[in-house]
Short mmCIF file of C-alpha atoms and ligand atoms in Angstrom, two decimals:
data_model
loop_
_atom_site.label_atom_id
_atom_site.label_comp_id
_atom_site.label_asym_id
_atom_site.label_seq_id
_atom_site.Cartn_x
_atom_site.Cartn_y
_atom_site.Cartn_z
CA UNK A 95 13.23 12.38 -7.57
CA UNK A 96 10.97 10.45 -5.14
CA UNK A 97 9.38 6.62 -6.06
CA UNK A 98 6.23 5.22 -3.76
CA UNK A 99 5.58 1.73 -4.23
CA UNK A 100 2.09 1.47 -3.17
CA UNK A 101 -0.74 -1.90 -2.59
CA UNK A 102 -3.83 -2.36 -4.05
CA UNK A 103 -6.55 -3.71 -1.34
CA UNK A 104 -9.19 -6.62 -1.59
CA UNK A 105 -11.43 -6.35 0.92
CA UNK A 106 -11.47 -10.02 2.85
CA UNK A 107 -14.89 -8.51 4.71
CA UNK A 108 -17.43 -5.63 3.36
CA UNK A 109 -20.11 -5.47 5.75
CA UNK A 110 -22.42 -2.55 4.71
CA UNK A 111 -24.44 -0.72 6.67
CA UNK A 112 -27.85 1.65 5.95
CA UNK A 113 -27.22 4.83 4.40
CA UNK A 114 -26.55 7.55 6.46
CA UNK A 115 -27.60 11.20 6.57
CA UNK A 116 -24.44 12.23 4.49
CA UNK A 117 -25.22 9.39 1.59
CA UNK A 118 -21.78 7.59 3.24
CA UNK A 119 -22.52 3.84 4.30
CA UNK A 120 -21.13 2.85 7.80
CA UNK A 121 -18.88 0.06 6.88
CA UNK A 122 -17.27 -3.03 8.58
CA UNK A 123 -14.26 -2.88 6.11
CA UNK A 124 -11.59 -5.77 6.29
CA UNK A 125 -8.81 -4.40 4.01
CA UNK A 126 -6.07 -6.57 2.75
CA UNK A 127 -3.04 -5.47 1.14
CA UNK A 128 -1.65 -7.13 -1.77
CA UNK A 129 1.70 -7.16 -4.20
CA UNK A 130 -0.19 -6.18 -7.02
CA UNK A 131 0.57 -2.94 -6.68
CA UNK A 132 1.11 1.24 -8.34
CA UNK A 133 4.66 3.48 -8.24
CA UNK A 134 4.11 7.25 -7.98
CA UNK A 135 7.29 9.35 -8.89
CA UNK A 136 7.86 12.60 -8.14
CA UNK A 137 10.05 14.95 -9.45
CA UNK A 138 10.21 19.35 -9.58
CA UNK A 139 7.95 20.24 -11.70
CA UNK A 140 6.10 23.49 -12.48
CA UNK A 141 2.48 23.33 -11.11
CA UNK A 142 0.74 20.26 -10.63
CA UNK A 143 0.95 17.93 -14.22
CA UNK A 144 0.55 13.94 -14.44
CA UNK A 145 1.58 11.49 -16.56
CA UNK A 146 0.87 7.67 -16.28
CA UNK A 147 1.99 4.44 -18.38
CA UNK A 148 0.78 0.66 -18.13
CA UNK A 149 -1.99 -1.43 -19.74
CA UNK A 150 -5.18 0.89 -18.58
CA UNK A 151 -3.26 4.44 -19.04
CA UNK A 152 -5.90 5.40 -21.59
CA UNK A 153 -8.69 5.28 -18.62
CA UNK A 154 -6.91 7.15 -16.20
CA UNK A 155 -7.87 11.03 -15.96
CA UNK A 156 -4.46 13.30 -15.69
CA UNK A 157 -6.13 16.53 -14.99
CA UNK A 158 -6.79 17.82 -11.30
CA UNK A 159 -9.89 14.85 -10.56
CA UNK A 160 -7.20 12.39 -10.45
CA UNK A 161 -6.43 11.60 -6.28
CA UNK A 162 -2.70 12.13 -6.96
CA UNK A 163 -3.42 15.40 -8.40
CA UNK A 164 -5.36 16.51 -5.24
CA UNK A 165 -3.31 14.77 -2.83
CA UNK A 166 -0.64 16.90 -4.06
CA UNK A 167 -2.48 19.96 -3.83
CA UNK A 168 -3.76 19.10 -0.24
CA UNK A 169 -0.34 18.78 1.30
CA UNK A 170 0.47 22.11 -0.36
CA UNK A 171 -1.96 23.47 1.00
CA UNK A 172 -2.00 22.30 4.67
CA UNK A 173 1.63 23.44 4.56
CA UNK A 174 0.46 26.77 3.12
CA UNK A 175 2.99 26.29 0.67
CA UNK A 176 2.07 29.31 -1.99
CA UNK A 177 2.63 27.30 -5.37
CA UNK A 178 3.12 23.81 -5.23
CA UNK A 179 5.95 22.30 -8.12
CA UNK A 180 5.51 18.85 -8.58
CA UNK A 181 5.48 16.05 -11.94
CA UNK A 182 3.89 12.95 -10.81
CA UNK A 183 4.27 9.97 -12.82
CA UNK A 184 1.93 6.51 -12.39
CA UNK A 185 3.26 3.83 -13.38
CA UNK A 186 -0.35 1.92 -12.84
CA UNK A 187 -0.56 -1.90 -12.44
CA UNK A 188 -3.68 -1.56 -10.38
CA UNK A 189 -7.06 -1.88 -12.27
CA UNK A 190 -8.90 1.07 -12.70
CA UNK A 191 -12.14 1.83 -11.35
CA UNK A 192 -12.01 -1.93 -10.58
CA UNK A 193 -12.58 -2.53 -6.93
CA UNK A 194 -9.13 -2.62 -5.44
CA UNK A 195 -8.69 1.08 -4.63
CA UNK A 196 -6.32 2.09 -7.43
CA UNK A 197 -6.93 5.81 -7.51
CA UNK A 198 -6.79 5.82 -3.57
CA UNK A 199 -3.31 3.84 -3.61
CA UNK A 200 -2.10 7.11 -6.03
CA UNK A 201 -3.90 9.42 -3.68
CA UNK A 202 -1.63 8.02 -0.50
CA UNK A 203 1.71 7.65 -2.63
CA UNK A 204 1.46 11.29 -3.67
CA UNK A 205 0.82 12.24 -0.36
CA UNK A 206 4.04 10.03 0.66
CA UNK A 207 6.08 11.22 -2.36
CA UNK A 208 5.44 14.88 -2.08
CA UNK A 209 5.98 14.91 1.27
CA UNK A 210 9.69 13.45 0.38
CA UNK A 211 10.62 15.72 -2.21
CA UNK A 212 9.34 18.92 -0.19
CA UNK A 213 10.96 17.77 2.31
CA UNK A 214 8.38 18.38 4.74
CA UNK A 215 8.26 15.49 6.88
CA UNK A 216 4.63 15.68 7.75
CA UNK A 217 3.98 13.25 11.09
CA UNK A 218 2.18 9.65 10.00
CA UNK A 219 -1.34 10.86 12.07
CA UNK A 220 -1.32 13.86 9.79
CA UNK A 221 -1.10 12.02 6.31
CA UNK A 222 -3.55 9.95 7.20
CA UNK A 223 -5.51 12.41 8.71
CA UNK A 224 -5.03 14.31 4.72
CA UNK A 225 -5.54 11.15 2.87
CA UNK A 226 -8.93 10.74 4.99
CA UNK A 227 -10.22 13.64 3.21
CA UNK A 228 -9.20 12.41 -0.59
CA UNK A 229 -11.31 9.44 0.22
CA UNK A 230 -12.46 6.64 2.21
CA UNK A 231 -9.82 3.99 1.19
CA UNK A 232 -6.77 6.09 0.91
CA UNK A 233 -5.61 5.75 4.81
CA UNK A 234 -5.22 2.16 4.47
CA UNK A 235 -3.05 2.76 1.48
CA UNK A 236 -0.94 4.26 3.44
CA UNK A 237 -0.99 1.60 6.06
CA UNK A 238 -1.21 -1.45 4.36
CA UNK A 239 -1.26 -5.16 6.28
CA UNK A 240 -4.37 -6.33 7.57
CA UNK A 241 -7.29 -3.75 8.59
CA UNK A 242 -10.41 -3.09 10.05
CA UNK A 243 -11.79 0.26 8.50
CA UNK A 244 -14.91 1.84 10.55
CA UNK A 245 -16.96 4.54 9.81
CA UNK A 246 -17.08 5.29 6.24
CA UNK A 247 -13.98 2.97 6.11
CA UNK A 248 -11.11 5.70 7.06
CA UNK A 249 -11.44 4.75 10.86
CA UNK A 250 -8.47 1.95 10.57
CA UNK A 251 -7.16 -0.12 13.37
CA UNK A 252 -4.23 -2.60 12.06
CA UNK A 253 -5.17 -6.65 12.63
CA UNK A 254 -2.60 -9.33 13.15
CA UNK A 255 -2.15 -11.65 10.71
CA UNK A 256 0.43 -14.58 10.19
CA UNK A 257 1.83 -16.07 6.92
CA UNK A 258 1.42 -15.31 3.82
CA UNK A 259 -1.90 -15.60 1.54
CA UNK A 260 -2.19 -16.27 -1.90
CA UNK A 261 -4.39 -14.77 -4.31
CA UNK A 262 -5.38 -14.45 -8.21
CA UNK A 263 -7.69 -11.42 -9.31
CA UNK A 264 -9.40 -11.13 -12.59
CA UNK A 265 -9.49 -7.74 -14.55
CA UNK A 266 -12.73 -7.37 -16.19
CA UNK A 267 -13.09 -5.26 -19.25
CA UNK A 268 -14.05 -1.39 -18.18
CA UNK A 269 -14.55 -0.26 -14.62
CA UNK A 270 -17.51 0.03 -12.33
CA UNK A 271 -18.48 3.04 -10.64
CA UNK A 272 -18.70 2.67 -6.71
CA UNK A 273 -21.37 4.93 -5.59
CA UNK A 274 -23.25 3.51 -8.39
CA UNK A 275 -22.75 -0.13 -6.52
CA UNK A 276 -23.59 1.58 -3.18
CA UNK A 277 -26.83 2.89 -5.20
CA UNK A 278 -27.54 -0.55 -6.21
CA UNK A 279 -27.04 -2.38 -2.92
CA UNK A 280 -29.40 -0.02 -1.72
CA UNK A 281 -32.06 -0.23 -4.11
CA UNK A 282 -31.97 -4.09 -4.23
CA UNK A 283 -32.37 -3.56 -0.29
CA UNK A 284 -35.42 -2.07 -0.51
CA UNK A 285 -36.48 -4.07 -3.32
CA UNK A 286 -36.69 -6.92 -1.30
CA UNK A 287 -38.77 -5.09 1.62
CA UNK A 288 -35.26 -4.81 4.11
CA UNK A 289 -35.07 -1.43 3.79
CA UNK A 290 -31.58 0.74 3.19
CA UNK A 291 -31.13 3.53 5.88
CA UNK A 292 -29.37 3.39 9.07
CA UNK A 293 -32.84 2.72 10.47
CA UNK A 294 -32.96 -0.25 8.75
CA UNK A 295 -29.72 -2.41 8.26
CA UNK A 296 -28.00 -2.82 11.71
CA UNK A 297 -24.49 -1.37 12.16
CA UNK A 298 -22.05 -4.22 10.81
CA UNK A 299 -19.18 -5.89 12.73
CA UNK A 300 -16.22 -7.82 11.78
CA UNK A 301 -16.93 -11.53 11.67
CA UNK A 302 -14.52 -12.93 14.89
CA UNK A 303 -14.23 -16.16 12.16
CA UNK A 304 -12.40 -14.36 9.56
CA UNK A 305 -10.34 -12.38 12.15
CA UNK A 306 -9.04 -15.64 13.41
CA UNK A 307 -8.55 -16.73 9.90
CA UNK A 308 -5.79 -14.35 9.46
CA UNK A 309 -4.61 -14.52 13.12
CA UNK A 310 -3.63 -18.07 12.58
CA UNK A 311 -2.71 -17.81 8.89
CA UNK A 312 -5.17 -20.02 7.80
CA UNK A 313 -6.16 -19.86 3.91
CA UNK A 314 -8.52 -22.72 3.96
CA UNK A 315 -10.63 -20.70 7.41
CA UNK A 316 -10.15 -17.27 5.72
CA UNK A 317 -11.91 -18.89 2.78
CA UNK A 318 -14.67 -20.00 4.14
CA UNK A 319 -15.08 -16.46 6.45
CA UNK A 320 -14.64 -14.43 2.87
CA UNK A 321 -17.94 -12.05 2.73
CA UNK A 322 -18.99 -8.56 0.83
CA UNK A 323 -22.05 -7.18 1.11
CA UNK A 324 -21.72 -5.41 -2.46
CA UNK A 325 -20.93 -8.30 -4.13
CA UNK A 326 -25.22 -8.82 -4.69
CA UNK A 327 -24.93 -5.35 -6.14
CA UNK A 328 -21.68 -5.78 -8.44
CA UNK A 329 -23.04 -8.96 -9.79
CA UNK A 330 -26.39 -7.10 -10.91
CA UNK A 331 -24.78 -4.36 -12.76
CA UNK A 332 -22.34 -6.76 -14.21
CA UNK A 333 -24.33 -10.15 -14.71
CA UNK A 334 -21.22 -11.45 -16.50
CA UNK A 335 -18.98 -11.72 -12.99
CA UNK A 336 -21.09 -14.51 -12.22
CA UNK A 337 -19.35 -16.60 -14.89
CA UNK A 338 -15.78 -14.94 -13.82
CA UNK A 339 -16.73 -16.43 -10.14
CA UNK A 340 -16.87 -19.59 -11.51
CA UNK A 341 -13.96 -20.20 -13.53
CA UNK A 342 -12.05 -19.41 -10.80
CA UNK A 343 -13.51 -21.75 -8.54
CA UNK A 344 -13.66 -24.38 -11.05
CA UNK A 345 -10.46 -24.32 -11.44
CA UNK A 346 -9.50 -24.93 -7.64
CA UNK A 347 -10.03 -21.84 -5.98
CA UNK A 348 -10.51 -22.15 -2.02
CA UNK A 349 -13.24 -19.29 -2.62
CA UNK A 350 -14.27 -16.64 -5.06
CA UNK A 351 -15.45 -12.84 -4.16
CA UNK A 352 -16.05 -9.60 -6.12
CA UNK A 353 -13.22 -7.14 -4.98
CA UNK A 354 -14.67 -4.19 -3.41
CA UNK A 355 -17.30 -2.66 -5.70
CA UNK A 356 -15.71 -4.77 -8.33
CA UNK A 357 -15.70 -5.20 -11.52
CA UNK A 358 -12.34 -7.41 -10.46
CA UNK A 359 -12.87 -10.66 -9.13
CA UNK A 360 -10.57 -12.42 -6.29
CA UNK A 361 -9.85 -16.08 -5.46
CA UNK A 362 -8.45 -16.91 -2.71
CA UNK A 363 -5.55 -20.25 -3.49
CA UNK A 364 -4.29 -22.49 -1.00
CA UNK A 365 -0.55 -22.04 -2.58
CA UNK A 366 1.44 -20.02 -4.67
CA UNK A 367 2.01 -23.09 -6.98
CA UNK A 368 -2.35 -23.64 -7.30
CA UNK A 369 -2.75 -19.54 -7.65
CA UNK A 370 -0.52 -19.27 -11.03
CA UNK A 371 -3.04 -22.59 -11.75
CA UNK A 372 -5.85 -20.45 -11.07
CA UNK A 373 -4.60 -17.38 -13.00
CA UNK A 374 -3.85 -19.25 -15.83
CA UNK A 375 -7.25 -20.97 -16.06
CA UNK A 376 -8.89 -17.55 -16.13
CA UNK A 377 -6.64 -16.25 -18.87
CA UNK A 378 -7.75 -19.16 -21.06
CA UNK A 379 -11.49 -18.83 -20.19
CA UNK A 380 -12.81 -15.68 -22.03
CA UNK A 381 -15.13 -14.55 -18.48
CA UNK A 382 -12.04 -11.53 -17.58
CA UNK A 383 -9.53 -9.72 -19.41
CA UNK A 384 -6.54 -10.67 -17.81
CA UNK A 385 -5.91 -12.73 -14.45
CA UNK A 386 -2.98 -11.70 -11.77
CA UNK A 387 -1.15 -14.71 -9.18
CA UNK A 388 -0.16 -12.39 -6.17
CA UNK A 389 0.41 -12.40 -2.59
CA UNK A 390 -0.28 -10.67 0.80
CA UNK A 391 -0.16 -8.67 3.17
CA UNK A 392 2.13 -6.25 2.22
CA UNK A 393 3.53 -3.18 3.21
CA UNK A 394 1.27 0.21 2.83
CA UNK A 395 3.10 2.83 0.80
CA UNK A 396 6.82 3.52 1.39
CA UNK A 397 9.74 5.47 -0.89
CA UNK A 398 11.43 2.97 -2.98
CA UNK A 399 14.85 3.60 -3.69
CA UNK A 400 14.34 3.29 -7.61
CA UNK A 401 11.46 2.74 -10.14
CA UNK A 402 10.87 -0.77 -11.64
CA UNK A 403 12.64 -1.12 -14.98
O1 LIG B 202 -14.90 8.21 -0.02
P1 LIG B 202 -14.92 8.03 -1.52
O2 LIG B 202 -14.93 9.33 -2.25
O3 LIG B 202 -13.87 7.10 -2.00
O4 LIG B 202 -16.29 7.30 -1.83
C1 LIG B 202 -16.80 7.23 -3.13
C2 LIG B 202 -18.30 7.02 -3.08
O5 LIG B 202 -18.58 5.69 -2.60
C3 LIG B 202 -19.05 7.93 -2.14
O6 LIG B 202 -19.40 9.13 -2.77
C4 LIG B 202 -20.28 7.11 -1.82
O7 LIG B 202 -21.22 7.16 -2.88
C5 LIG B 202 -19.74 5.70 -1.80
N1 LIG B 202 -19.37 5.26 -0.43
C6 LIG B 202 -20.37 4.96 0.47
N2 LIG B 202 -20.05 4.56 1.73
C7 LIG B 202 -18.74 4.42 2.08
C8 LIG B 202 -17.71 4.70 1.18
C9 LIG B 202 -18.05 5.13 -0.09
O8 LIG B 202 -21.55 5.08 0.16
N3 LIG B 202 -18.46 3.99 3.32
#
């Protein structure tokens, strides 16, 4: 039996470019690892079969969509193994369909997982070469830290960072689907006469601000550098996150930002002591769900030595 402890990501920077050829979006993609986070066990199995506990179970598909499922059969594969035997089990703490890369973080730990109990021992460049293919965000999964994701966002080069940031994220009721946010950033692009294709938006880079930010460890900098170009796009589907935004910063957040494609919001606190404020603000305002106090970076994902009680 294998366990992968694995992040979920906020992105601290989502620049997005035109669409491209290919329907991708040429991103400059800060990821940012976090606590809040998914284990992926593995154990012999017969086949390929899922199971998964925790508060969103019901919304997570076990058949062979889900990343984990196809991660598994992917490593199989490239190995030429003729019939892959595994039983994952997701233990999920990450929101799904919610903006922080949930399914992806599955994706990389089944990669990471399978590759333990096979004992294939698959070279780092390789996995994330694999999880490149599942989808843009699973590489970083597998890194974790601080990134900066080009191309599509699988192009990763790790960023230093000092210190430790603090965070609270708000879990909205039901997910949102990405491409329909990348659909919607580009229609309200073209809406207002900017135009959407590659042609039109310039390439994006990462804002030097923000990388000095986390360079120095400095909340109250990052804050103020915090950007995502789908956040226009989130907020439109889901008119409602506007109200989530604010709780949080009324009640002391250093800044507010849709995760990702969202639904989940994320607030960036100056301590640990003023996130659990934060988090417990939003669970007493009826704009989210639930609201999460956690902390970052963290570690991409590595074998545990035993599941969490
Ligand atoms: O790569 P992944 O399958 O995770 O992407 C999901 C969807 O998100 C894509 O099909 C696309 O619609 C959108 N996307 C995008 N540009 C990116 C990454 C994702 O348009 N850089």
């Amino acid at each position: 039996m294998v366990t992968v402890r694995v992040p979920a990501k906020v992105n601290v920077q989502l620049g997005v470019g035109g669409v491209r050829p290919d329907g991708y979006h040429d991103l400059a993609n800060v990821f940012f690892a976090v606590a809040l986070g998914d284990e992926v066990t593995a154990t012999p199995g017969d086949g390929v079969t899922l199971t998964c506990t925790g508060p969103d179970a019901d919304a997570v598909p076990l058949d062979d969509t889900n990343l984990a499922a196809r991660a598994a059969r992917l490593l199989a594969a490239h190995h030429g193994l003729p019939a892959p035997g595994v039983h994952l089990h997701i233990a999920k703490a990450i929101p799904v369909a919610g903006g922080m890369a949930g399914g992806s973080a599955d994706g990389a730990a089944a990669l990471l997982a399978c590759d333990a109990l096979w004992g294939l021992d698959t070279p780092l460049d390789t996995l994330l070469e694999l999880a490149a293919e599942l989808g843009s965000d699973v590489p970083f999964a597998l890194l974790g830290g601080v990134a900066l994701g080009r191309g599509r966002g699988e192009i990763l080069e790790a960023l230093p960072v000092s210190g430790t940031f603090h965070w609270v994220f708000a879990v909205a009721d039901g997910g949102l689907s990405t491409p329909a946010v990348f659909r919607e950033c580009d229609r309200l692009r073209e809406e207002s006469g900017t135009g959407a294709t590659i042609e039109d938006v310039p390439t994006p880079d990462a804002d030097p601000e923000l990388l000095a930010a986390l360079a120095d460890g400095d909340p109250v900098a990052l804050a103020a550098a915090l950007s995502n170009d789908l956040q226009a796009a989130a907020v439109s589907l889901r008119p409602s996150l506007a109200d989530t935004l604010h709780a949080g910063t009324e009640a002391g957040a250093l800044a507010a930002l849709v995760s990702g494609s969202g639904p989940t919001c994320a607030f960036l606190a100056k301590d640990a002591d003023a996130a659990a404020h934060i988090a417990a603000a939003l669970r007493a305002s009826d704009t989210c769900r639930t609201a999460h106090a956690t902390h970052g970076p963290v570690p991409g994902a590595q074998v545990v030595s035993a599941p969490r009680p």
